[in-house]
Amino acid sequence: PDTSPIEHCIPVPANIKQHRTFKTTCAGGTVSVMFKQPFCATGMNAAVRATVRMGIYTGAKVYFVHEGYQGLVDGGDNIKLATWESVSMMLHLGGTVIGSARCMDFKEKWGRLKAACNLVKLGITNLCVIGGDGSLTGANQFRTEWSELLADLTKEGKISAEEAKRSSHLNIVGMVGSIDNDFCGTDMTIGTDSALHRIIEVVDSITTTAQSHQRTFILEVMGRHCGYLALVTALACGADWVFIPEMPPEENWEEHLCKRLIAQRGRGSRLNVIILAEGAQDRNQKPITCDQVKNLVSKKLGFDTRSTILGHVQRGGTPSAFDRILGSRMGVEAVMALLEATPETPACVVSLSGNMAIRLPLMECVQVTKDVTVAMTEGRFEDAVKLRGKSFQNNWDTYKMLAHVTPPEMKSNINIAIINVGAPCAGMNAAVRAAVRVGIIQGHQMLAVHDGFDGLANGQIEPIIWAQVGGWTGKGGSNLGTKRHLPGKNIEQISLNITKFNIHSLIIIGGFEAYLGGLELVTAREMYEELCIPMVVIPATVSNNVPGSDFSIGADTALNTITMTCDRIKQSAAGTKRRVFIIETMGGYCGYLATMAGLSSGADDAYIYEEPFHIRDLELNVEHLIEKMKTSVKRGLILRNSNANENYTTQFLYNLYSEEGKGTFDCRMNVLGHMQQGGTPTPFDRNFGTKMGSKSVLWLTDKLKECYRHGRIFANMPDSACVLGMKKRSLVFQPLASLKDDTDFEHRIPKTEWWLRLRPILKILAKYDTVEMDTSEVAAMEHVIKKTGLVKGGKM
């Protein structure tokens, strides 16, 4: 995600509290959660779990509606009361445990009458629907004609006037579950990230065999009307070509494709990868198929070519950490939206914009989604890409830059050096690859600095070319080599090498050491004029502790590693019964990994430095687990950040829980260690690293033009050395010097951390009694259609 197509906010009604302490008796009513989608997306169960538990937490009755709208029409055992325990041990499950089905009956008024009667009899006045645009449109129609349905039911004598009065209005909130990410208004739909995980696993496997045999592979991924999966896959694996329905290839694409593949082989590549969305088409709206592309490549070029159609494997499997957290956040927000709704509140859909959960008018989102299809049908492909949103458009622009632009013959005489600093993490290589290739496309010479600032001081600097970074997106660690040492005492030698190798700008990729190193170089500008060059720091660390960015490259991969390990541990605990596991995660003083892994794995608590805890808190946690052992859920999971407390160590917690739990539960301890830094990058980290690397070079190119004075480059202004980071809804450059005030240098963390707002959700879903929750940033509804936006026919 980069920026969101949001224009302005509707003010929050005065009766909605912006800061609320939720208690188990603070609200009443009923909430019904259901799926209406013929195809399921992995991660939906996290949304069901969160909706059920948040609803119960607020004092509402929550019902499951099994088998989608069909269950709503049929009633009976299809609508069942949900309990806290009924949604236990489901975070790691794919699909949906309450079922989903197509329903023709609900399209007829008699079917909706039966559905309304079933809801009224149970006193259900709030409906949470998880599905696609068709399902959500049906829900809105149901809400719109609710009064009419009640009148007809009363007239027919199926409900009493008193029952009709108690159910006088129906509130609707939607959550989008779709692996295609085809719903406008949200950066990601539930299931998309998990589908990308399945796809990338296959692509990585295919890449190894393709490279061994010098083959060309064509992979078809899902996306009948939306090319998001294909586009992000192409970015994440460095594909040579991608076919998406929103932007068909130009006329005579066959010749351009062949030239592109030949050029790649000429640069030393041993394989070609082509990604094709199932809805791919040409400019005349004729389908482009795997077989068609395979025959073209094999017959015209004589390449050994294979094709693979991934099919429904993309819909299954274990949900990624991202989808679990997304589903949990959306489920909680959906319940809040329902309980705050009034008869005048329009039906809304809970969406993700950057790192923020927001509410959007449901029918506006549906309208824009339909406008994309209309634009494609009418041949307005540029409009179709724009209507998909800024995130989609930026993905497309980045792909075009990396895959379809020929490097210029005229060079710029600019040298840009790239350096990795600090601990290695997955995704670093993707950022390096993107920076190198975009730099070459801009006409610059790219220089690789090996082994961090030590290498910069020792002259371990060499040119790096296009072919050298081929295949780097899928490699973990740091191919350039990295060390934690700061410039410090080597500043003079570094300044000499900057002159010696004629370095005009510097890209520093790394964690807190990269940030500190950048600050030291900026400070040293007063003594060493050679350091007066543009610099950019790209946050890359599993700890996610770099000031100026909400996310760091590598954190998502580490989070998934922790989550999958916790799944296995919980499975062990579920089998042995009455067992509590204490897990230590990385992160230094930053509790991001522990908190987010707690959300994604369903932990009972996560101890972190940012939220101090005392002996009374530990006592309450033990009491909580003792009570939990009395239920059917006889297991516990506690996470602890590595530097959460110098006295309450992981060993101490293990000893405490073991002693206090005697006779009720036993305890085990695991320190996950450096396994969190390894592994192949997740699709998110590959895509994020690619976009960060690309954007950094484009920014440096512009900054170098600004700083060119009197025949040389001189950059000494604060905005010439920046951190490139994700802040809420966009990628922004912030001067290193301006971030000092927001930095806790002693503990190596930012003073403000957005994810701390999610910690109450962890407590609520773990069934703690009273939790303070700040809802000030999520209690507004926003518009998805800009005043200057495109609608049907390309007109306002």
mmCIF file of C-alpha atoms in Angstrom, residues 374-548:
data_model
loop_
_atom_site.group_PDB
_atom_site.id
_atom_site.type_symbol
_atom_site.label_atom_id
_atom_site.label_comp_id
_atom_site.label_asym_id
_atom_site.label_seq_id
_atom_site.Cartn_x
_atom_site.Cartn_y
_atom_site.Cartn_z
ATOM 1 C CA VAL A 374 -17.155 -0.930 -17.109
ATOM 2 C CA ALA A 375 -13.873 0.854 -17.869
ATOM 3 C CA MET A 376 -12.274 -2.406 -19.055
ATOM 4 C CA THR A 377 -15.309 -3.240 -21.207
ATOM 5 C CA GLU A 378 -15.197 0.202 -22.797
ATOM 6 C CA GLY A 379 -11.452 -0.066 -23.439
ATOM 7 C CA ARG A 380 -10.526 2.686 -20.928
ATOM 8 C CA PHE A 381 -7.660 0.698 -19.471
ATOM 9 C CA GLU A 382 -5.766 3.632 -17.940
ATOM 10 C CA ASP A 383 -8.960 4.540 -16.084
ATOM 11 C CA ALA A 384 -9.351 0.944 -14.928
ATOM 12 C CA VAL A 385 -5.888 1.008 -13.332
ATOM 13 C CA LYS A 386 -6.598 4.362 -11.643
ATOM 14 C CA LEU A 387 -9.935 3.146 -10.289
ATOM 15 C CA ARG A 388 -8.193 0.208 -8.647
ATOM 16 C CA GLY A 389 -6.502 2.751 -6.376
ATOM 17 C CA LYS A 390 -3.096 4.260 -5.758
ATOM 18 C CA SER A 391 -1.604 1.038 -4.426
ATOM 19 C CA PHE A 392 -2.473 -0.894 -7.594
ATOM 20 C CA GLN A 393 -1.284 1.942 -9.823
ATOM 21 C CA ASN A 394 2.047 2.218 -7.990
ATOM 22 C CA ASN A 395 2.543 -1.536 -8.296
ATOM 23 C CA TRP A 396 1.914 -1.278 -12.030
ATOM 24 C CA ASP A 397 4.262 1.689 -12.465
ATOM 25 C CA THR A 398 7.014 -0.094 -10.522
ATOM 26 C CA TYR A 399 6.600 -3.262 -12.589
ATOM 27 C CA LYS A 400 6.760 -1.319 -15.862
ATOM 28 C CA MET A 401 9.898 0.469 -14.745
ATOM 29 C CA LEU A 402 11.700 -2.728 -13.781
ATOM 30 C CA ALA A 403 10.555 -4.966 -16.603
ATOM 31 C CA HIS A 404 9.711 -2.949 -19.674
ATOM 32 C CA VAL A 405 12.104 -0.007 -19.859
ATOM 33 C CA THR A 406 15.343 -0.279 -21.818
ATOM 34 C CA PRO A 407 18.345 1.319 -20.049
ATOM 35 C CA PRO A 408 19.386 4.549 -21.814
ATOM 36 C CA GLU A 409 22.481 4.622 -24.011
ATOM 37 C CA MET A 410 23.475 8.020 -22.589
ATOM 38 C CA LYS A 411 24.864 7.692 -19.048
ATOM 39 C CA SER A 412 24.284 10.276 -16.312
ATOM 40 C CA ASN A 413 27.820 10.167 -14.846
ATOM 41 C CA ILE A 414 26.195 9.703 -11.441
ATOM 42 C CA ASN A 415 27.461 7.004 -9.064
ATOM 43 C CA ILE A 416 25.065 5.711 -6.395
ATOM 44 C CA ALA A 417 26.411 3.396 -3.700
ATOM 45 C CA ILE A 418 24.250 0.833 -1.874
ATOM 46 C CA ILE A 419 25.180 -0.486 1.565
ATOM 47 C CA ASN A 420 23.559 -2.930 4.006
ATOM 48 C CA VAL A 421 23.976 -2.180 7.707
ATOM 49 C CA GLY A 422 23.021 -4.041 10.901
ATOM 50 C CA ALA A 423 21.587 -7.537 11.267
ATOM 51 C CA PRO A 424 20.502 -9.271 8.047
ATOM 52 C CA CYS A 425 16.822 -9.768 7.299
ATOM 53 C CA ALA A 426 14.652 -11.182 4.515
ATOM 54 C CA GLY A 427 13.800 -8.605 1.845
ATOM 55 C CA MET A 428 17.094 -6.689 1.915
ATOM 56 C CA ASN A 429 18.128 -8.254 -1.393
ATOM 57 C CA ALA A 430 14.826 -7.294 -3.030
ATOM 58 C CA ALA A 431 15.466 -3.650 -2.120
ATOM 59 C CA VAL A 432 19.039 -3.838 -3.462
ATOM 60 C CA ARG A 433 17.879 -5.442 -6.718
ATOM 61 C CA ALA A 434 15.219 -2.796 -7.317
ATOM 62 C CA ALA A 435 17.595 0.062 -6.504
ATOM 63 C CA VAL A 436 20.300 -1.320 -8.815
ATOM 64 C CA ARG A 437 17.969 -1.830 -11.754
ATOM 65 C CA VAL A 438 16.091 1.445 -11.408
ATOM 66 C CA GLY A 439 19.440 3.228 -11.085
ATOM 67 C CA ILE A 440 20.705 1.597 -14.287
ATOM 68 C CA ILE A 441 17.441 2.534 -16.025
ATOM 69 C CA GLN A 442 18.053 6.152 -14.931
ATOM 70 C CA GLY A 443 21.510 5.982 -16.518
ATOM 71 C CA HIS A 444 23.485 5.894 -13.264
ATOM 72 C CA GLN A 445 26.376 3.629 -12.329
ATOM 73 C CA MET A 446 25.485 1.577 -9.273
ATOM 74 C CA LEU A 447 28.139 0.638 -6.716
ATOM 75 C CA ALA A 448 27.882 -2.224 -4.208
ATOM 76 C CA VAL A 449 29.482 -1.706 -0.797
ATOM 77 C CA HIS A 450 30.253 -4.990 0.941
ATOM 78 C CA ASP A 451 30.181 -5.601 4.713
ATOM 79 C CA GLY A 452 28.502 -2.418 5.876
ATOM 80 C CA PHE A 453 30.308 0.732 6.974
ATOM 81 C CA ASP A 454 33.478 -1.331 7.492
ATOM 82 C CA GLY A 455 33.462 -2.071 3.764
ATOM 83 C CA LEU A 456 32.882 1.601 2.960
ATOM 84 C CA ALA A 457 35.919 2.501 5.078
ATOM 85 C CA ASN A 458 38.090 -0.311 3.694
ATOM 86 C CA GLY A 459 37.244 0.321 0.043
ATOM 87 C CA GLN A 460 35.206 -2.865 -0.506
ATOM 88 C CA ILE A 461 33.322 -1.118 -3.258
ATOM 89 C CA GLU A 462 32.670 -2.340 -6.801
ATOM 90 C CA PRO A 463 30.249 -1.708 -9.666
ATOM 91 C CA ILE A 464 27.148 -3.893 -9.700
ATOM 92 C CA ILE A 465 25.299 -4.559 -12.958
ATOM 93 C CA TRP A 466 21.824 -5.629 -14.059
ATOM 94 C CA ALA A 467 22.517 -9.353 -14.353
ATOM 95 C CA GLN A 468 24.234 -9.616 -10.963
ATOM 96 C CA VAL A 469 21.006 -8.958 -9.074
ATOM 97 C CA GLY A 470 18.891 -11.404 -11.088
ATOM 98 C CA GLY A 471 16.890 -13.684 -8.790
ATOM 99 C CA TRP A 472 17.683 -11.645 -5.671
ATOM 100 C CA THR A 473 14.047 -10.949 -4.723
ATOM 101 C CA GLY A 474 13.550 -14.462 -3.377
ATOM 102 C CA LYS A 475 16.806 -14.713 -1.427
ATOM 103 C CA GLY A 476 16.946 -14.159 2.318
ATOM 104 C CA GLY A 477 19.755 -12.515 4.238
ATOM 105 C CA SER A 478 22.119 -9.972 2.690
ATOM 106 C CA ASN A 479 24.066 -10.831 -0.453
ATOM 107 C CA LEU A 480 26.163 -7.676 -0.038
ATOM 108 C CA GLY A 481 27.161 -8.655 3.469
ATOM 109 C CA THR A 482 26.350 -6.572 6.519
ATOM 110 C CA LYS A 483 27.835 -5.616 9.880
ATOM 111 C CA ARG A 484 26.546 -3.745 12.920
ATOM 112 C CA HIS A 485 29.538 -1.368 13.196
ATOM 113 C CA LEU A 486 28.778 2.362 12.870
ATOM 114 C CA PRO A 487 30.886 4.869 10.855
ATOM 115 C CA GLY A 488 32.241 6.426 14.096
ATOM 116 C CA LYS A 489 36.017 6.306 14.137
ATOM 117 C CA ASN A 490 36.176 5.470 10.409
ATOM 118 C CA ILE A 491 34.491 8.681 9.267
ATOM 119 C CA GLU A 492 37.692 10.133 7.811
ATOM 120 C CA GLN A 493 38.483 6.982 5.825
ATOM 121 C CA ILE A 494 34.862 6.816 4.626
ATOM 122 C CA SER A 495 35.027 10.412 3.386
ATOM 123 C CA LEU A 496 38.251 9.634 1.520
ATOM 124 C CA ASN A 497 36.681 6.603 -0.188
ATOM 125 C CA ILE A 498 33.620 8.612 -1.144
ATOM 126 C CA THR A 499 36.009 10.890 -3.045
ATOM 127 C CA LYS A 500 38.149 8.037 -4.341
ATOM 128 C CA PHE A 501 35.215 6.093 -5.798
ATOM 129 C CA ASN A 502 33.424 9.287 -6.849
ATOM 130 C CA ILE A 503 30.240 8.426 -4.911
ATOM 131 C CA HIS A 504 27.527 11.021 -5.459
ATOM 132 C CA SER A 505 24.786 9.571 -3.237
ATOM 133 C CA LEU A 506 24.255 6.758 -0.768
ATOM 134 C CA ILE A 507 21.454 4.257 -0.069
ATOM 135 C CA ILE A 508 21.700 2.742 3.414
ATOM 136 C CA ILE A 509 19.508 -0.347 3.909
ATOM 137 C CA GLY A 510 19.240 -1.651 7.460
ATOM 138 C CA GLY A 511 17.805 -1.336 10.952
ATOM 139 C CA PHE A 512 18.514 1.012 13.841
ATOM 140 C CA GLU A 513 22.244 0.902 13.047
ATOM 141 C CA ALA A 514 21.492 2.235 9.558
ATOM 142 C CA TYR A 515 19.506 5.075 11.126
ATOM 143 C CA LEU A 516 22.286 5.867 13.627
ATOM 144 C CA GLY A 517 24.947 5.567 10.926
ATOM 145 C CA GLY A 518 23.035 7.982 8.721
ATOM 146 C CA LEU A 519 22.818 10.469 11.592
ATOM 147 C CA GLU A 520 26.581 10.187 12.228
ATOM 148 C CA LEU A 521 27.338 10.856 8.564
ATOM 149 C CA VAL A 522 25.037 13.898 8.567
ATOM 150 C CA THR A 523 26.640 15.250 11.753
ATOM 151 C CA ALA A 524 30.121 14.763 10.260
ATOM 152 C CA ARG A 525 29.238 16.946 7.261
ATOM 153 C CA GLU A 526 30.467 19.960 9.247
ATOM 154 C CA MET A 527 34.005 18.514 9.226
ATOM 155 C CA TYR A 528 34.014 16.519 5.996
ATOM 156 C CA GLU A 529 32.618 18.199 2.919
ATOM 157 C CA GLU A 530 32.823 14.871 1.043
ATOM 158 C CA LEU A 531 29.819 13.692 3.087
ATOM 159 C CA CYS A 532 27.648 16.463 1.678
ATOM 160 C CA ILE A 533 25.870 14.078 -0.685
ATOM 161 C CA PRO A 534 22.201 12.990 -0.743
ATOM 162 C CA MET A 535 21.502 9.946 1.429
ATOM 163 C CA VAL A 536 18.446 7.798 2.065
ATOM 164 C CA VAL A 537 17.899 5.195 4.782
ATOM 165 C CA ILE A 538 15.571 2.272 3.961
ATOM 166 C CA PRO A 539 14.355 0.538 7.162
ATOM 167 C CA ALA A 540 15.109 -3.190 7.030
ATOM 168 C CA THR A 541 15.016 -5.093 10.314
ATOM 169 C CA VAL A 542 12.943 -7.827 11.918
ATOM 170 C CA SER A 543 12.554 -5.594 15.006
ATOM 171 C CA ASN A 544 10.584 -2.887 13.131
ATOM 172 C CA ASN A 545 12.150 -0.237 15.369
ATOM 173 C CA VAL A 546 13.382 2.416 12.911
ATOM 174 C CA PRO A 547 11.937 5.902 13.566
ATOM 175 C CA GLY A 548 10.092 7.387 10.614
#
